[in-house]
């Protein structure tokens, strides 16, 4: 069954097998950063961003993903130009064997898109579906905080008083629902 | 997973179209909402999958008639919904936030959670406690079923061929009503051993009406009417609350769970019901169970 997927900005036409999961399909397409862990939605190593939300690709039947936009960690940064979250993870010691890392980075990315200045509780909640058997999570949470600090949009310093009664200008991303 | 005979996947954009395709496909077509349950309940061999994801049924709205939630709403959206936060002290947000993980909640939908209960399912327990209305659209038109009817059997047997759950409506609550939901599990990621939802209305300490519902003892949630009868219309005190929780624990049917004994579940039921009633009916400062 042919489906059309946009993976990391590139449109792909691909034959999906009836019982194949999105995880298996992506790996067959060469996106091997998407890892198989449990195959039942419990570990998060197969995390991808689908239409802007982090999801378990092992829980999605590939044939039902037609016209979806997928982002894998390969689409975030490269070895030459890593994403700030990737750099922060390395600096914070948030990576040991690395098996959970693509999923962790993507869940962190989705969180920071929505909430650029998250509390520790919000970070832990956003990563609650991503298991790590190596680091013990402390460094991962530190990595996300470090990345958040670096990625935070710079506050404007001009302090012009708005005339009373006028609405605040909507800030693009935050207004998204 | 057996999908060897799959020939077609459709993405209807209107409910009418989805119903038509499902009715024509009979038992050879199957609806998928979040599509997650194939992990637990292998898909039967169908020729056509009907994806509900493009239906305009993803919303949480506050209206005069209550809180209306579209069947295709991801539980992540329910967990984040300000409208749901204002309903019943935020109980629906509290429940939705604890369904699976953040990643799971982006896929699992309200409709899928209600139509196919598993022993760990959360929304059926709350829907029954609030006597929510299930709006169903089928080839012969629209009908509404109260949660009591919807969960009287497995909902998939209650729905007729071609019928879809389109919306669940939580009724407006009286000013003097109180609600609570508690569940118990050993770790944050474990499925709950037992969960209790209570909704009551009161005047002072007099309990005007109430619903006590326990989930995860059997696949379908159970409303404990004998226990409710102990308190309904009476001025509550510790003795009556103790009696109601005893009766609740006794009347509860319990399906075998390899993680603990039946006696243990009965004790949990007694403790959950008593703790909740002491808090929301007797106004005691009973610490909530740590909500994992
Ligand atoms: C790791 C994991 C942990 C989980 N933990 C919990 C938990 O703690 N608590 C909890 O409550 N749930 C939990 N779940 C979710 C639960 O077990 C079900 O998998 C989920 O509710 C199914 O929802 P869905 O939207 O994916 O439904 P689907 O899989 O799409 O559908 C389920 C069934 O209902 C039918 N159906 C769906 N929508 C409709 C509709 N609108 N009208 C008619 N028929 C319909 C489908 O045909 C299908 O047969 C968990 C799931 C996973 C993977
Ligand atoms: S492989 Fe998908 S969650 Fe574990
Ligand atoms: S670094 Fe090894 S599992 Fe997380």
mmCIF file of N, CA and C in Angstrom, chain B residues 55-104:
data_model
loop_
_atom_site.group_PDB
_atom_site.id
_atom_site.type_symbol
_atom_site.label_atom_id
_atom_site.label_comp_id
_atom_site.label_asym_id
_atom_site.label_seq_id
_atom_site.Cartn_x
_atom_site.Cartn_y
_atom_site.Cartn_z
ATOM 1 N N UNK B 55 -11.400 13.370 11.113
ATOM 2 C CA UNK B 55 -12.766 13.836 11.413
ATOM 3 C C UNK B 55 -12.683 15.081 12.304
ATOM 4 N N UNK B 56 -13.637 15.983 12.158
ATOM 5 C CA UNK B 56 -13.585 17.203 12.988
ATOM 6 C C UNK B 56 -14.087 16.920 14.406
ATOM 7 N N UNK B 57 -13.488 15.939 15.050
ATOM 8 C CA UNK B 57 -13.985 15.506 16.368
ATOM 9 C C UNK B 57 -12.908 15.636 17.438
ATOM 10 N N UNK B 58 -12.019 16.609 17.255
ATOM 11 C CA UNK B 58 -10.987 16.795 18.267
ATOM 12 C C UNK B 58 -11.208 18.151 18.942
ATOM 13 N N UNK B 59 -11.888 18.136 20.069
ATOM 14 C CA UNK B 59 -12.199 19.386 20.772
ATOM 15 C C UNK B 59 -12.638 19.103 22.202
ATOM 16 N N UNK B 60 -12.498 20.111 23.062
ATOM 17 C CA UNK B 60 -13.071 20.072 24.415
ATOM 18 C C UNK B 60 -13.796 21.400 24.568
ATOM 19 N N UNK B 61 -15.126 21.357 24.676
ATOM 20 C CA UNK B 61 -15.910 22.597 24.700
ATOM 21 C C UNK B 61 -16.794 22.660 25.930
ATOM 22 N N UNK B 62 -16.836 23.869 26.491
ATOM 23 C CA UNK B 62 -17.748 24.097 27.612
ATOM 24 C C UNK B 62 -19.035 24.672 27.042
ATOM 25 N N UNK B 63 -20.131 24.000 27.241
ATOM 26 C CA UNK B 63 -21.397 24.545 26.757
ATOM 27 C C UNK B 63 -22.429 24.445 27.854
ATOM 28 N N UNK B 64 -23.594 25.023 27.610
ATOM 29 C CA UNK B 64 -24.661 24.996 28.623
ATOM 30 C C UNK B 64 -24.992 23.572 29.050
ATOM 31 N N UNK B 65 -24.998 22.685 28.050
ATOM 32 C CA UNK B 65 -25.365 21.301 28.331
ATOM 33 C C UNK B 65 -24.259 20.481 28.972
ATOM 34 N N UNK B 66 -23.109 21.102 29.229
ATOM 35 C CA UNK B 66 -22.022 20.370 29.878
ATOM 36 C C UNK B 66 -20.707 20.500 29.132
ATOM 37 N N UNK B 67 -19.790 19.631 29.471
ATOM 38 C CA UNK B 67 -18.472 19.640 28.835
ATOM 39 C C UNK B 67 -18.490 18.608 27.711
ATOM 40 N N UNK B 68 -18.317 19.088 26.479
ATOM 41 C CA UNK B 68 -18.406 18.193 25.318
ATOM 42 C C UNK B 68 -17.000 17.870 24.816
ATOM 43 N N UNK B 69 -16.712 16.595 24.699
ATOM 44 C CA UNK B 69 -15.374 16.182 24.268
ATOM 45 C C UNK B 69 -15.504 15.319 23.022
ATOM 46 N N UNK B 70 -14.847 15.737 21.943
ATOM 47 C CA UNK B 70 -14.896 14.986 20.686
ATOM 48 C C UNK B 70 -14.163 13.664 20.841
ATOM 49 N N UNK B 71 -14.674 12.634 20.141
ATOM 50 C CA UNK B 71 -14.134 11.281 20.330
ATOM 51 C C UNK B 71 -12.690 11.140 19.866
ATOM 52 N N UNK B 72 -12.264 12.010 18.945
ATOM 53 C CA UNK B 72 -10.917 11.837 18.400
ATOM 54 C C UNK B 72 -9.891 12.726 19.138
ATOM 55 N N UNK B 73 -10.339 13.373 20.203
ATOM 56 C CA UNK B 73 -9.435 14.234 20.979
ATOM 57 C C UNK B 73 -8.334 13.391 21.638
ATOM 58 N N UNK B 74 -7.062 13.714 21.376
ATOM 59 C CA UNK B 74 -6.013 12.969 22.083
ATOM 60 C C UNK B 74 -6.109 13.247 23.589
ATOM 61 N N UNK B 75 -5.842 12.251 24.415
ATOM 62 C CA UNK B 75 -5.971 12.496 25.849
ATOM 63 C C UNK B 75 -4.966 13.549 26.315
ATOM 64 N N UNK B 76 -3.887 13.765 25.527
ATOM 65 C CA UNK B 76 -2.943 14.841 25.868
ATOM 66 C C UNK B 76 -3.663 16.194 25.832
ATOM 67 N N UNK B 77 -4.584 16.363 24.881
ATOM 68 C CA UNK B 77 -5.303 17.636 24.776
ATOM 69 C C UNK B 77 -6.309 17.798 25.907
ATOM 70 N N UNK B 78 -6.891 16.673 26.329
ATOM 71 C CA UNK B 78 -7.816 16.737 27.466
ATOM 72 C C UNK B 78 -7.023 17.128 28.717
ATOM 73 N N UNK B 79 -5.838 16.547 28.844
ATOM 74 C CA UNK B 79 -5.002 16.823 30.018
ATOM 75 C C UNK B 79 -4.558 18.291 30.067
ATOM 76 N N UNK B 80 -4.521 18.945 28.904
ATOM 77 C CA UNK B 80 -4.041 20.328 28.864
ATOM 78 C C UNK B 80 -5.188 21.321 28.726
ATOM 79 N N UNK B 81 -6.419 20.840 28.651
ATOM 80 C CA UNK B 81 -7.536 21.719 28.315
ATOM 81 C C UNK B 81 -7.976 22.593 29.502
ATOM 82 N N UNK B 82 -7.964 23.917 29.330
ATOM 83 C CA UNK B 82 -8.448 24.785 30.399
ATOM 84 C C UNK B 82 -9.925 24.523 30.711
ATOM 85 N N UNK B 83 -10.722 24.197 29.674
ATOM 86 C CA UNK B 83 -12.146 23.931 29.906
ATOM 87 C C UNK B 83 -12.298 22.695 30.791
ATOM 88 N N UNK B 84 -11.520 21.666 30.510
ATOM 89 C CA UNK B 84 -11.591 20.453 31.346
ATOM 90 C C UNK B 84 -11.112 20.770 32.763
ATOM 91 N N UNK B 85 -10.173 21.708 32.866
ATOM 92 C CA UNK B 85 -9.656 22.090 34.187
ATOM 93 C C UNK B 85 -10.722 22.739 35.063
ATOM 94 N N UNK B 86 -11.703 23.363 34.416
ATOM 95 C CA UNK B 86 -12.758 24.049 35.185
ATOM 96 C C UNK B 86 -13.899 23.110 35.543
ATOM 97 N N UNK B 87 -13.881 21.907 35.012
ATOM 98 C CA UNK B 87 -15.002 20.984 35.241
ATOM 99 C C UNK B 87 -14.695 20.080 36.443
ATOM 100 N N UNK B 88 -15.618 20.050 37.391
ATOM 101 C CA UNK B 88 -15.506 19.118 38.515
ATOM 102 C C UNK B 88 -14.182 19.188 39.245
ATOM 103 N N UNK B 89 -13.675 20.408 39.447
ATOM 104 C CA UNK B 89 -12.417 20.555 40.178
ATOM 105 C C UNK B 89 -11.215 20.014 39.403
ATOM 106 N N UNK B 90 -11.350 19.910 38.084
ATOM 107 C CA UNK B 90 -10.200 19.500 37.268
ATOM 108 C C UNK B 90 -9.964 17.996 37.247
ATOM 109 N N UNK B 91 -10.983 17.233 37.638
ATOM 110 C CA UNK B 91 -10.804 15.781 37.766
ATOM 111 C C UNK B 91 -10.428 15.117 36.429
ATOM 112 N N UNK B 92 -11.011 15.625 35.323
ATOM 113 C CA UNK B 92 -10.726 14.990 34.028
ATOM 114 C C UNK B 92 -9.290 15.227 33.591
ATOM 115 N N UNK B 93 -8.791 16.404 33.903
ATOM 116 C CA UNK B 93 -7.384 16.671 33.579
ATOM 117 C C UNK B 93 -6.476 15.800 34.417
ATOM 118 N N UNK B 94 -6.841 15.680 35.685
ATOM 119 C CA UNK B 94 -6.052 14.856 36.601
ATOM 120 C C UNK B 94 -5.982 13.407 36.091
ATOM 121 N N UNK B 95 -7.127 12.888 35.661
ATOM 122 C CA UNK B 95 -7.169 11.503 35.179
ATOM 123 C C UNK B 95 -6.397 11.376 33.865
ATOM 124 N N UNK B 96 -6.660 12.320 32.938
ATOM 125 C CA UNK B 96 -6.038 12.223 31.614
ATOM 126 C C UNK B 96 -4.515 12.309 31.712
ATOM 127 N N UNK B 97 -4.035 13.100 32.637
ATOM 128 C CA UNK B 97 -2.580 13.271 32.791
ATOM 129 C C UNK B 97 -1.874 11.999 33.192
ATOM 130 N N UNK B 98 -2.618 11.080 33.789
ATOM 131 C CA UNK B 98 -1.993 9.848 34.271
ATOM 132 C C UNK B 98 -2.203 8.673 33.339
ATOM 133 N N UNK B 99 -2.789 8.911 32.188
ATOM 134 C CA UNK B 99 -2.961 7.809 31.233
ATOM 135 C C UNK B 99 -1.648 7.631 30.478
ATOM 136 N N UNK B 100 -1.043 6.472 30.607
ATOM 137 C CA UNK B 100 0.199 6.179 29.883
ATOM 138 C C UNK B 100 1.244 7.265 30.095
ATOM 139 N N UNK B 101 2.095 7.455 29.084
ATOM 140 C CA UNK B 101 3.154 8.462 29.169
ATOM 141 C C UNK B 101 2.809 9.631 28.253
ATOM 142 N N UNK B 102 3.625 10.677 28.310
ATOM 143 C CA UNK B 102 3.417 11.831 27.434
ATOM 144 C C UNK B 102 3.334 11.387 25.969
ATOM 145 N N UNK B 103 4.217 10.472 25.584
ATOM 146 C CA UNK B 103 4.227 10.002 24.188
ATOM 147 C C UNK B 103 2.944 9.244 23.860
ATOM 148 N N UNK B 104 2.510 8.384 24.779
ATOM 149 C CA UNK B 104 1.273 7.611 24.563
ATOM 150 C C UNK B 104 0.076 8.557 24.467
#
